Amino acid sequence: MKIGVLAVQGDFAEHLDTLETIGVEGVDVRRPEQVAGLSGLILPGGESTTMRRLIDRWGLRDPILELAAHGAPIFGTCAGMIVLSREIAGGEAPILPLLDVTVARNAFGRQLESFEADLQVPVLGDQSVHGVFIRAPIVERTGPDVDVLARLDDGRVVAVRQRNILATAFHPELAGETRFHRLVAAMASEHEDPGEGSGRRPYPTRRSRLGR
Ligand code: GLN
């Protein structure tokens, strides 16, 4: 299994380190022809406006959309979540609109440019996730096929999944948190070898018990 990390900009090195920690081969992706053979792809944190420019300039848009259409897992953290969102509040055009959510960029304002919070993420087990938020977005709206995976104490949504698309407003890769990457690897092997006759869907498609 090979999981790509989009390496145009941002904290891709930390994602590659996290993959190495869990024993999964990571590939830094910069060229369109690198995308097709991947088992999954991670879009790191950084600056979504820069990523938008480089995704287009380097011809990565169509290969990534195609990989997603085949059902490979795509995981975005922070700027990566913005890149995946169907709607960006304020009217910016979407970049890779794979996730039926509306996000607001830099949603915590100047007072709280960065902060950390312990989050309950039931799909990852009982032990809380230490969320590192840096000029983070917030999910303002989730479509009917989107599962909410985590909220802040005030109820605002900070982690979501829609079938093979996973996104967090925070940075697990900066907190030594490996469970999201393990989930991506599990989704990737499920995608590549769904098992016969199970008749079940690999990922929940409707708002589940985690919903509002
Ligand atoms: N504020 C950045 C943006 O809007 C995201 C920050 C991050 O990825 N840590 O793209």
GROMACS .gro file of N, CA, C and O in nm, residues 120-197:
model
  312
  120GLN      N    1  -1.337   1.436   2.176
  120GLN     CA    2  -1.387   1.300   2.167
  120GLN      C    3  -1.412   1.267   2.020
  120GLN      O    4  -1.479   1.343   1.950
  121VAL      N    5  -1.353   1.158   1.974
  121VAL     CA    6  -1.373   1.115   1.834
  121VAL      C    7  -1.414   0.967   1.840
  121VAL      O    8  -1.329   0.878   1.831
  122PRO      N    9  -1.544   0.941   1.860
  122PRO     CA   10  -1.587   0.803   1.888
  122PRO      C   11  -1.538   0.700   1.787
  122PRO      O   12  -1.506   0.588   1.828
  123VAL      N   13  -1.526   0.735   1.659
  123VAL     CA   14  -1.479   0.633   1.563
  123VAL      C   15  -1.336   0.590   1.589
  123VAL      O   16  -1.292   0.487   1.537
  124LEU      N   17  -1.261   0.668   1.668
  124LEU     CA   18  -1.122   0.632   1.696
  124LEU      C   19  -1.106   0.567   1.833
  124LEU      O   20  -0.995   0.540   1.877
  125GLY      N   21  -1.215   0.549   1.904
  125GLY     CA   22  -1.207   0.486   2.035
  125GLY      C   23  -1.228   0.585   2.149
  125GLY      O   24  -1.255   0.703   2.125
  126ASP      N   25  -1.214   0.534   2.272
  126ASP     CA   26  -1.249   0.615   2.390
  126ASP      C   27  -1.146   0.723   2.422
  126ASP      O   28  -1.179   0.828   2.475
  127GLN      N   29  -1.021   0.694   2.391
  127GLN     CA   30  -0.917   0.789   2.429
  127GLN      C   31  -0.927   0.914   2.344
  127GLN      O   32  -0.936   0.906   2.221
  128SER      N   33  -0.926   1.030   2.410
  128SER     CA   34  -0.950   1.154   2.335
  128SER      C   35  -0.835   1.185   2.240
  128SER      O   36  -0.724   1.134   2.253
  129VAL      N   37  -0.864   1.271   2.144
  129VAL     CA   38  -0.765   1.316   2.047
  129VAL      C   39  -0.720   1.456   2.088
  129VAL      O   40  -0.803   1.541   2.119
  130HIS      N   41  -0.589   1.477   2.088
  130HIS     CA   42  -0.539   1.610   2.119
  130HIS      C   43  -0.534   1.690   1.988
  130HIS      O   44  -0.454   1.662   1.900
  131GLY      N   45  -0.624   1.786   1.977
  131GLY     CA   46  -0.635   1.862   1.852
  131GLY      C   47  -0.552   1.990   1.857
  131GLY      O   48  -0.565   2.069   1.950
  132VAL      N   49  -0.463   2.006   1.759
  132VAL     CA   50  -0.385   2.128   1.745
  132VAL      C   51  -0.448   2.210   1.634
  132VAL      O   52  -0.455   2.165   1.520
  133PHE      N   53  -0.497   2.330   1.669
  133PHE     CA   54  -0.566   2.416   1.572
  133PHE      C   55  -0.478   2.537   1.542
  133PHE      O   56  -0.438   2.608   1.634
  134ILE      N   57  -0.447   2.559   1.416
  134ILE     CA   58  -0.363   2.673   1.377
  134ILE      C   59  -0.433   2.748   1.264
  134ILE      O   60  -0.448   2.695   1.154
  135ARG      N   61  -0.479   2.868   1.293
  135ARG     CA   62  -0.556   2.947   1.195
  135ARG      C   63  -0.655   2.853   1.123
  135ARG      O   64  -0.661   2.846   1.001
  136ALA      N   65  -0.730   2.786   1.205
  136ALA     CA   66  -0.808   2.671   1.157
  136ALA      C   67  -0.943   2.714   1.099
  136ALA      O   68  -1.000   2.815   1.138
  137PRO      N   69  -0.993   2.632   1.008
  137PRO     CA   70  -1.129   2.652   0.959
  137PRO      C   71  -1.230   2.588   1.054
  137PRO      O   72  -1.192   2.511   1.144
  138ILE      N   73  -1.356   2.618   1.034
  138ILE     CA   74  -1.464   2.549   1.105
  138ILE      C   75  -1.564   2.503   1.000
  138ILE      O   76  -1.577   2.565   0.895
  139VAL      N   77  -1.631   2.391   1.030
  139VAL     CA   78  -1.733   2.342   0.939
  139VAL      C   79  -1.866   2.406   0.978
  139VAL      O   80  -1.916   2.386   1.088
  140GLU      N   81  -1.920   2.485   0.889
  140GLU     CA   82  -2.044   2.558   0.920
  140GLU      C   83  -2.170   2.482   0.879
  140GLU      O   84  -2.277   2.504   0.931
  141ARG      N   85  -2.156   2.397   0.778
  141ARG     CA   86  -2.272   2.322   0.728
  141ARG      C   87  -2.224   2.185   0.686
  141ARG      O   88  -2.114   2.172   0.630
  142THR      N   89  -2.302   2.082   0.715
  142THR     CA   90  -2.270   1.949   0.664
  142THR      C   91  -2.389   1.898   0.582
  142THR      O   92  -2.504   1.911   0.624
  143GLY      N   93  -2.360   1.841   0.467
  143GLY     CA   94  -2.464   1.783   0.382
  143GLY      C   95  -2.516   1.653   0.441
  143GLY      O   96  -2.457   1.598   0.536
  144PRO      N   97  -2.624   1.600   0.384
  144PRO     CA   98  -2.690   1.482   0.440
  144PRO      C   99  -2.604   1.355   0.439
  144PRO      O  100  -2.628   1.265   0.519
  145ASP      N  101  -2.503   1.347   0.353
  145ASP     CA  102  -2.420   1.226   0.348
  145ASP      C  103  -2.293   1.238   0.432
  145ASP      O  104  -2.205   1.153   0.426
  146VAL      N  105  -2.283   1.347   0.506
  146VAL     CA  106  -2.160   1.372   0.582
  146VAL      C  107  -2.178   1.330   0.727
  146VAL      O  108  -2.274   1.369   0.793
  147ASP      N  109  -2.085   1.249   0.776
  147ASP     CA  110  -2.084   1.211   0.917
  147ASP      C  111  -1.997   1.308   0.996
  147ASP      O  112  -1.884   1.336   0.955
  148VAL      N  113  -2.049   1.354   1.107
  148VAL     CA  114  -1.969   1.437   1.196
  148VAL      C  115  -1.889   1.345   1.287
  148VAL      O  116  -1.945   1.258   1.353
  149LEU      N  117  -1.757   1.361   1.287
  149LEU     CA  118  -1.671   1.274   1.369
  149LEU      C  119  -1.629   1.340   1.499
  149LEU      O  120  -1.595   1.271   1.595
  150ALA      N  121  -1.625   1.474   1.500
  150ALA     CA  122  -1.583   1.542   1.624
  150ALA      C  123  -1.635   1.685   1.625
  150ALA      O  124  -1.649   1.748   1.521
  151ARG      N  125  -1.662   1.729   1.749
  151ARG     CA  126  -1.705   1.866   1.771
  151ARG      C  127  -1.623   1.927   1.884
  151ARG      O  128  -1.574   1.855   1.972
  152LEU      N  129  -1.615   2.059   1.884
  152LEU     CA  130  -1.562   2.129   2.001
  152LEU      C  131  -1.669   2.124   2.110
  152LEU      O  132  -1.785   2.090   2.085
  153ASP      N  133  -1.630   2.165   2.232
  153ASP     CA  134  -1.726   2.164   2.343
  153ASP      C  135  -1.850   2.249   2.311
  153ASP      O  136  -1.959   2.221   2.358
  154ASP      N  137  -1.830   2.354   2.233
  154ASP     CA  138  -1.944   2.442   2.202
  154ASP      C  139  -2.030   2.387   2.087
  154ASP      O  140  -2.123   2.453   2.042
  155GLY      N  141  -1.997   2.269   2.040
  155GLY     CA  142  -2.082   2.204   1.939
  155GLY      C  143  -2.035   2.224   1.795
  155GLY      O  144  -2.085   2.159   1.704
  156ARG      N  145  -1.938   2.312   1.775
  156ARG     CA  146  -1.895   2.335   1.636
  156ARG      C  147  -1.818   2.216   1.581
  156ARG      O  148  -1.740   2.152   1.652
  157VAL      N  149  -1.840   2.190   1.453
  157VAL     CA  150  -1.789   2.067   1.390
  157VAL      C  151  -1.645   2.085   1.343
  157VAL      O  152  -1.614   2.182   1.272
  158VAL      N  153  -1.557   1.991   1.381
  158VAL     CA  154  -1.416   2.002   1.344
  158VAL      C  155  -1.358   1.876   1.279
  158VAL      O  156  -1.240   1.875   1.244
  159ALA      N  157  -1.439   1.772   1.263
  159ALA     CA  158  -1.391   1.654   1.188
  159ALA      C  159  -1.510   1.587   1.122
  159ALA      O  160  -1.616   1.574   1.185
  160VAL      N  161  -1.494   1.548   0.998
  160VAL     CA  162  -1.607   1.493   0.920
  160VAL      C  163  -1.558   1.383   0.827
  160VAL      O  164  -1.439   1.373   0.794
  161ARG      N  165  -1.655   1.301   0.786
  161ARG     CA  166  -1.625   1.202   0.682
  161ARG      C  167  -1.746   1.186   0.592
  161ARG      O  168  -1.860   1.181   0.637
  162GLN      N  169  -1.720   1.179   0.465
  162GLN     CA  170  -1.823   1.146   0.366
  162GLN      C  171  -1.766   1.033   0.282
  162GLN      O  172  -1.678   1.055   0.199
  163ARG      N  173  -1.817   0.912   0.308
  163ARG     CA  174  -1.762   0.793   0.242
  163ARG      C  175  -1.610   0.792   0.249
  163ARG      O  176  -1.554   0.781   0.357
  164ASN      N  177  -1.541   0.806   0.136
  164ASN     CA  178  -1.395   0.793   0.136
  164ASN      C  179  -1.321   0.925   0.161
  164ASN      O  180  -1.199   0.930   0.151
  165ILE      N  181  -1.396   1.031   0.191
  165ILE     CA  182  -1.333   1.161   0.214
  165ILE      C  183  -1.337   1.195   0.363
  165ILE      O  184  -1.444   1.195   0.424
  166LEU      N  185  -1.220   1.223   0.418
  166LEU     CA  186  -1.206   1.246   0.562
  166LEU      C  187  -1.138   1.382   0.580
  166LEU      O  188  -1.046   1.414   0.504
  167ALA      N  189  -1.183   1.461   0.677
  167ALA     CA  190  -1.118   1.592   0.696
  167ALA      C  191  -1.125   1.636   0.841
  167ALA      O  192  -1.225   1.615   0.909
  168THR      N  193  -1.016   1.699   0.885
  168THR     CA  194  -1.012   1.756   1.020
  168THR      C  195  -0.969   1.903   1.011
  168THR      O  196  -0.884   1.937   0.928
  169ALA      N  197  -1.028   1.986   1.097
  169ALA     CA  198  -0.989   2.127   1.101
  169ALA      C  199  -0.856   2.143   1.174
  169ALA      O  200  -0.791   2.246   1.165
  170PHE      N  201  -0.817   2.039   1.248
  170PHE     CA  202  -0.695   2.043   1.330
  170PHE      C  203  -0.588   1.952   1.269
  170PHE      O  204  -0.608   1.893   1.162
  171HIS      N  205  -0.474   1.944   1.339
  171HIS     CA  206  -0.356   1.875   1.285
  171HIS      C  207  -0.319   1.755   1.370
  171HIS      O  208  -0.235   1.768   1.460
  172PRO      N  209  -0.371   1.637   1.342
  172PRO     CA  210  -0.326   1.519   1.419
  172PRO      C  211  -0.177   1.494   1.400
  172PRO      O  212  -0.109   1.446   1.491
  173GLU      N  213  -0.125   1.530   1.282
  173GLU     CA  214   0.015   1.501   1.249
  173GLU      C  215   0.112   1.585   1.330
  173GLU      O  216   0.231   1.557   1.332
  174LEU      N  217   0.062   1.689   1.397
  174LEU     CA  218   0.151   1.772   1.481
  174LEU      C  219   0.142   1.734   1.628
  174LEU      O  220   0.204   1.796   1.712
  175ALA      N  221   0.060   1.634   1.659
  175ALA     CA  222   0.036   1.600   1.800
  175ALA      C  223   0.074   1.456   1.830
  175ALA      O  224   0.038   1.403   1.935
  176GLY      N  225   0.146   1.392   1.739
  176GLY     CA  226   0.182   1.253   1.762
  176GLY      C  227   0.061   1.160   1.758
  176GLY      O  228   0.065   1.049   1.810
  177GLU      N  229  -0.046   1.206   1.700
  177GLU     CA  230  -0.171   1.128   1.691
  177GLU      C  231  -0.167   1.044   1.563
  177GLU      O  232  -0.154   1.100   1.454
  178THR      N  233  -0.173   0.913   1.579
  178THR     CA  234  -0.162   0.828   1.459
  178THR      C  235  -0.294   0.766   1.415
  178THR      O  236  -0.302   0.704   1.310
  179ARG      N  237  -0.399   0.780   1.497
  179ARG     CA  238  -0.520   0.702   1.467
  179ARG      C  239  -0.592   0.746   1.341
  179ARG      O  240  -0.652   0.663   1.273
  180PHE      N  241  -0.587   0.875   1.304
  180PHE     CA  242  -0.649   0.915   1.177
  180PHE      C  243  -0.576   0.851   1.059
  180PHE      O  244  -0.637   0.807   0.963
  181HIS      N  245  -0.443   0.848   1.068
  181HIS     CA  246  -0.364   0.788   0.959
  181HIS      C  247  -0.388   0.637   0.952
  181HIS      O  248  -0.393   0.580   0.844
  182ARG      N  249  -0.406   0.576   1.069
  182ARG     CA  250  -0.440   0.432   1.069
  182ARG      C  251  -0.577   0.410   1.006
  182ARG      O  252  -0.599   0.313   0.933
  183LEU      N  253  -0.670   0.502   1.033
  183LEU     CA  254  -0.803   0.492   0.973
  183LEU      C  255  -0.792   0.504   0.820
  183LEU      O  256  -0.857   0.429   0.746
  184VAL      N  257  -0.711   0.597   0.774
  184VAL     CA  258  -0.692   0.613   0.629
  184VAL      C  259  -0.634   0.485   0.570
  184VAL      O  260  -0.680   0.437   0.465
  185ALA      N  261  -0.536   0.426   0.639
  185ALA     CA  262  -0.477   0.301   0.589
  185ALA      C  263  -0.582   0.190   0.587
  185ALA      O  264  -0.588   0.111   0.492
  186ALA      N  265  -0.667   0.185   0.689
  186ALA     CA  266  -0.772   0.082   0.693
  186ALA      C  267  -0.873   0.105   0.580
  186ALA      O  268  -0.918   0.010   0.514
  187MET      N  269  -0.909   0.231   0.556
  187MET     CA  270  -1.000   0.263   0.446
  187MET      C  271  -0.937   0.224   0.313
  187MET      O  272  -1.004   0.174   0.223
  188ALA      N  273  -0.805   0.246   0.302
  188ALA     CA  274  -0.736   0.214   0.176
  188ALA      C  275  -0.735   0.063   0.154
  188ALA      O  276  -0.760   0.017   0.041
  189SER      N  277  -0.711  -0.016   0.259
  189SER     CA  278  -0.708  -0.160   0.232
  189SER      C  279  -0.848  -0.213   0.208
  189SER      O  280  -0.868  -0.304   0.127
  190GLU      N  281  -0.946  -0.155   0.275
  190GLU     CA  282  -1.086  -0.192   0.249
  190GLU      C  283  -1.123  -0.159   0.103
  190GLU      O  284  -1.191  -0.236   0.035
  191HIS      N  285  -1.076  -0.045   0.055
  191HIS     CA  286  -1.102  -0.002  -0.082
  191HIS      C  287  -1.038  -0.098  -0.182
  191HIS      O  288  -1.098  -0.134  -0.283
  192GLU      N  289  -0.916  -0.141  -0.150
  192GLU     CA  290  -0.844  -0.226  -0.245
  192GLU      C  291  -0.889  -0.371  -0.240
  192GLU      O  292  -0.879  -0.443  -0.337
  193ASP      N  293  -0.939  -0.412  -0.122
  193ASP     CA  294  -0.982  -0.550  -0.106
  193ASP      C  295  -1.108  -0.552  -0.021
  193ASP      O  296  -1.104  -0.584   0.097
  194PRO      N  297  -1.222  -0.519  -0.084
  194PRO     CA  298  -1.345  -0.501  -0.006
  194PRO      C  299  -1.399  -0.629   0.057
  194PRO      O  300  -1.489  -0.623   0.140
  195GLY      N  301  -1.345  -0.743   0.023
  195GLY     CA  302  -1.397  -0.869   0.079
  195GLY      C  303  -1.520  -0.912   0.003
  195GLY      O  304  -1.599  -0.830  -0.039
  196GLU      N  305  -1.532  -1.042  -0.010
  196GLU     CA  306  -1.640  -1.091  -0.096
  196GLU      C  307  -1.767  -1.118  -0.019
  196GLU      O  308  -1.766  -1.163   0.094
  197GLY      N  309  -1.878  -1.089  -0.086
  197GLY     CA  310  -2.007  -1.131  -0.036
  197GLY      C  311  -2.050  -1.064   0.093
  197GLY      O  312  -2.149  -1.105   0.155
   0.00000   0.00000   0.00000
